[in-house]
Coordinates of C-alpha atoms in Angstrom, one line a residue:
X918 CA 10.2 3.1 14.4
X919 CA 10.8 4.9 11.2
X920 CA 11.1 2.8 8.0
X921 CA 13.0 4.0 4.9
X922 CA 12.2 1.7 1.9
X923 CA 15.0 1.0 -0.5
X924 CA 15.0 1.4 -4.3
X925 CA 11.5 1.5 -5.8
X926 CA 9.7 0.1 -2.8
X927 CA 6.8 1.8 -0.9
X928 CA 5.3 1.2 2.6
X929 CA 1.5 1.1 2.5
X930 CA -1.0 0.8 5.3
X931 CA -4.2 -0.9 4.3
X932 CA -7.4 1.2 4.7
X933 CA -10.3 -0.6 6.5
X934 CA -13.2 -1.8 4.4
X935 CA -16.8 -1.0 5.2
X936 CA -18.2 -3.6 7.6
X937 CA -21.8 -2.7 6.6
X938 CA -23.4 -3.2 3.1
X939 CA -25.5 -0.5 1.4
X940 CA -28.6 -2.4 2.6
X941 CA -27.5 -2.3 6.2
X942 CA -26.2 -5.9 6.6
X943 CA -23.1 -6.2 8.8
X944 CA -20.2 -8.3 7.4
X945 CA -18.3 -10.3 10.0
X946 CA -14.5 -10.0 10.1
X947 CA -13.8 -13.5 9.0
X948 CA -16.0 -13.1 5.9
X949 CA -14.7 -9.7 4.8
X950 CA -12.3 -9.5 1.9
X951 CA -8.9 -7.9 2.3
X952 CA -9.0 -4.2 1.5
X953 CA -7.4 -3.2 -1.9
X954 CA -6.8 0.4 -1.0
X955 CA -4.1 1.9 1.3
X956 CA -2.2 5.0 2.3
X957 CA 1.4 5.4 1.3
X958 CA 3.5 5.9 4.5
X959 CA 7.0 5.9 3.1
X960 CA 8.6 6.0 -0.4
X961 CA 12.1 4.8 -1.5
X962 CA 14.4 7.0 -3.6
X963 CA 13.5 5.2 -6.9
X964 CA 15.0 2.7 -9.2
X965 CA 18.2 3.5 -11.1
X966 CA 18.5 3.4 -14.9
X967 CA 21.5 2.1 -16.9
X968 CA 23.4 5.3 -16.4
X969 CA 23.0 5.2 -12.6
X970 CA 20.5 8.0 -12.5
X971 CA 17.5 7.7 -10.1
X972 CA 14.1 7.5 -11.8
X973 CA 11.6 9.6 -9.8
X974 CA 8.8 7.7 -8.0
X975 CA 5.2 8.3 -9.2
X976 CA 3.7 8.2 -5.7
X977 CA 4.4 10.3 -2.6
X978 CA 3.7 9.9 1.1
X979 CA 0.0 10.4 1.9
X980 CA -1.3 9.2 -1.5
X981 CA -4.2 6.8 -1.5
X982 CA -3.4 3.9 -3.8
X983 CA -5.1 0.8 -5.3
X984 CA -3.3 -2.5 -5.3
X985 CA -4.0 -6.2 -5.7
X986 CA -5.6 -8.1 -2.8
X987 CA -2.5 -10.3 -2.4
X988 CA 0.2 -7.7 -3.4
X989 CA 3.2 -7.0 -1.3
X990 CA 4.9 -8.5 1.7
X991 CA 3.1 -8.1 5.1
X992 CA 5.3 -6.9 8.0
X993 CA 4.4 -5.9 11.6
X994 CA 5.9 -2.7 12.9
X995 CA 5.0 -1.4 16.4
X996 CA 1.8 -3.5 16.3
X997 CA 0.7 -2.2 12.9
X998 CA 0.4 -4.5 9.9
X999 CA 2.0 -2.8 6.9
X1000 CA 2.7 -3.8 3.3
X1001 CA 6.1 -3.5 1.6
X1002 CA 5.7 -3.5 -2.2
X1003 CA 7.3 -2.3 -5.4
X1004 CA 5.9 0.7 -7.1
X1005 CA 5.0 -1.4 -10.1
X1006 CA 2.6 -3.5 -7.9
X1007 CA 0.5 -0.4 -7.4
X1008 CA -2.4 0.0 -9.9
X1009 CA -3.5 3.6 -9.4
X1010 CA -3.5 6.7 -7.2
X1011 CA -7.0 7.6 -6.0
X1012 CA -7.6 11.3 -6.7
X1013 CA -10.0 13.2 -4.4

């Protein structure tokens, strides 16, 4: 299924956290925190200003982004858990 977000919304897939600490201790799934990084899968056309012109989005498909642990609305699509959030809920784009 293809998703096309509306307005200034983005579809993000959470990236998995490490399950092992630097010292070699494994963290069980129920004790692990939610990941705060993800990959942008789809981007809406952008918000419109007072004149009706679209404001360009600051992220693009494939960007790795940082967001709050409880940001966005979780949806399940084809068995995958995705987040739908506004662009303003994103904190930063991770540069490689």
